[in-house]
Amino acid sequence: MEAENDLLPQLAQELVALFEDLANERLINAKKLENAPPGSYPYGEGMHDGLRYAAAGLESILRRHGLLRSS
């Protein structure tokens, strides 16, 4: 059990890094949408609904445990 507890800080750090990667992907996707001519942004680029849902869930968990800085 103690060995598992030693891994918790590393796990928290890796989850925060994953969230930050997803946040960067959101920014990239928003830029793509912003720069695309109307009606030309093909489905399949950027973040899909499932990925957005997972990112929001991860954010919720990290915030609940105080692992994200307030923006």
PDB file of C-alpha atoms in Angstrom:
ATOM      1  CA  MET A   1       0.000   0.000   0.000  1.00  0.00           C
ATOM      2  CA  GLU A   2       2.857   2.380   0.792  1.00  0.00           C
ATOM      3  CA  ALA A   3       4.406   1.833  -2.654  1.00  0.00           C
ATOM      4  CA  GLU A   4       1.070   2.762  -4.242  1.00  0.00           C
ATOM      5  CA  ASN A   5       0.931   5.963  -2.178  1.00  0.00           C
ATOM      6  CA  ASP A   6       4.428   6.862  -3.373  1.00  0.00           C
ATOM      7  CA  LEU A   7       3.134   6.800  -6.954  1.00  0.00           C
ATOM      8  CA  LEU A   8       0.224   9.184  -6.311  1.00  0.00           C
ATOM      9  CA  PRO A   9       2.213  12.434  -6.797  1.00  0.00           C
ATOM     10  CA  GLN A  10       3.584  11.102 -10.099  1.00  0.00           C
ATOM     11  CA  LEU A  11       0.096  10.077 -11.209  1.00  0.00           C
ATOM     12  CA  ALA A  12      -1.279  13.500 -10.312  1.00  0.00           C
ATOM     13  CA  GLN A  13       1.518  15.197 -12.270  1.00  0.00           C
ATOM     14  CA  GLU A  14       0.908  13.009 -15.317  1.00  0.00           C
ATOM     15  CA  LEU A  15      -2.850  13.639 -15.225  1.00  0.00           C
ATOM     16  CA  VAL A  16      -2.268  17.390 -15.066  1.00  0.00           C
ATOM     17  CA  ALA A  17       0.137  17.109 -18.022  1.00  0.00           C
ATOM     18  CA  LEU A  18      -2.520  15.179 -19.953  1.00  0.00           C
ATOM     19  CA  PHE A  19      -5.077  17.859 -19.180  1.00  0.00           C
ATOM     20  CA  GLU A  20      -2.689  20.572 -20.360  1.00  0.00           C
ATOM     21  CA  ASP A  21      -2.128  18.656 -23.611  1.00  0.00           C
ATOM     22  CA  LEU A  22      -5.894  18.442 -24.113  1.00  0.00           C
ATOM     23  CA  ALA A  23      -6.239  22.163 -23.378  1.00  0.00           C
ATOM     24  CA  ASN A  24      -3.620  22.876 -26.058  1.00  0.00           C
ATOM     25  CA  GLU A  25      -5.549  20.688 -28.484  1.00  0.00           C
ATOM     26  CA  ARG A  26      -8.689  22.710 -27.713  1.00  0.00           C
ATOM     27  CA  LEU A  27      -6.828  25.926 -28.539  1.00  0.00           C
ATOM     28  CA  ILE A  28      -5.494  24.489 -31.800  1.00  0.00           C
ATOM     29  CA  ASN A  29      -8.967  23.305 -32.780  1.00  0.00           C
ATOM     30  CA  ALA A  30     -10.499  26.694 -31.968  1.00  0.00           C
ATOM     31  CA  LYS A  31      -7.854  28.403 -34.149  1.00  0.00           C
ATOM     32  CA  LYS A  32      -8.577  26.011 -37.028  1.00  0.00           C
ATOM     33  CA  LEU A  33     -12.286  26.780 -36.786  1.00  0.00           C
ATOM     34  CA  GLU A  34     -11.616  30.503 -36.529  1.00  0.00           C
ATOM     35  CA  ASN A  35      -9.428  30.530 -39.638  1.00  0.00           C
ATOM     36  CA  ALA A  36     -11.545  28.213 -41.802  1.00  0.00           C
ATOM     37  CA  PRO A  37     -13.839  29.744 -44.412  1.00  0.00           C
ATOM     38  CA  PRO A  38     -17.547  29.255 -43.595  1.00  0.00           C
ATOM     39  CA  GLY A  39     -18.687  25.719 -44.332  1.00  0.00           C
ATOM     40  CA  SER A  40     -15.228  24.431 -45.213  1.00  0.00           C
ATOM     41  CA  TYR A  41     -14.182  22.918 -41.889  1.00  0.00           C
ATOM     42  CA  PRO A  42     -14.539  19.167 -42.498  1.00  0.00           C
ATOM     43  CA  TYR A  43     -15.871  16.847 -39.841  1.00  0.00           C
ATOM     44  CA  GLY A  44     -13.038  14.732 -38.503  1.00  0.00           C
ATOM     45  CA  GLU A  45     -10.598  17.522 -37.785  1.00  0.00           C
ATOM     46  CA  GLY A  46     -10.041  18.782 -34.283  1.00  0.00           C
ATOM     47  CA  MET A  47     -11.563  17.412 -31.114  1.00  0.00           C
ATOM     48  CA  HIS A  48     -14.599  15.173 -31.414  1.00  0.00           C
ATOM     49  CA  ASP A  49     -17.428  15.272 -28.899  1.00  0.00           C
ATOM     50  CA  GLY A  50     -16.158  12.172 -27.070  1.00  0.00           C
ATOM     51  CA  LEU A  51     -12.718  13.675 -26.613  1.00  0.00           C
ATOM     52  CA  ARG A  52     -14.225  16.963 -25.418  1.00  0.00           C
ATOM     53  CA  TYR A  53     -16.363  15.018 -22.937  1.00  0.00           C
ATOM     54  CA  ALA A  54     -13.303  13.131 -21.650  1.00  0.00           C
ATOM     55  CA  ALA A  55     -11.319  16.372 -21.331  1.00  0.00           C
ATOM     56  CA  ALA A  56     -14.149  17.989 -19.362  1.00  0.00           C
ATOM     57  CA  GLY A  57     -14.348  14.941 -17.086  1.00  0.00           C
ATOM     58  CA  LEU A  58     -10.605  14.989 -16.467  1.00  0.00           C
ATOM     59  CA  GLU A  59     -10.779  18.700 -15.689  1.00  0.00           C
ATOM     60  CA  SER A  60     -13.602  18.112 -13.220  1.00  0.00           C
ATOM     61  CA  ILE A  61     -11.665  15.380 -11.397  1.00  0.00           C
ATOM     62  CA  LEU A  62      -8.461  17.429 -11.229  1.00  0.00           C
ATOM     63  CA  ARG A  63     -10.315  20.503  -9.934  1.00  0.00           C
ATOM     64  CA  ARG A  64     -12.169  18.445  -7.328  1.00  0.00           C
ATOM     65  CA  HIS A  65      -8.835  17.270  -5.940  1.00  0.00           C
ATOM     66  CA  GLY A  66      -7.211  20.703  -6.133  1.00  0.00           C
ATOM     67  CA  LEU A  67      -4.681  19.721  -8.789  1.00  0.00           C
ATOM     68  CA  LEU A  68      -5.418  22.542 -11.256  1.00  0.00           C
ATOM     69  CA  ARG A  69      -4.524  26.165 -10.813  1.00  0.00           C
ATOM     70  CA  SER A  70      -7.408  28.548 -11.323  1.00  0.00           C
ATOM     71  CA  SER A  71      -7.288  30.291 -14.672  1.00  0.00           C
TER      72      SER A  71
END
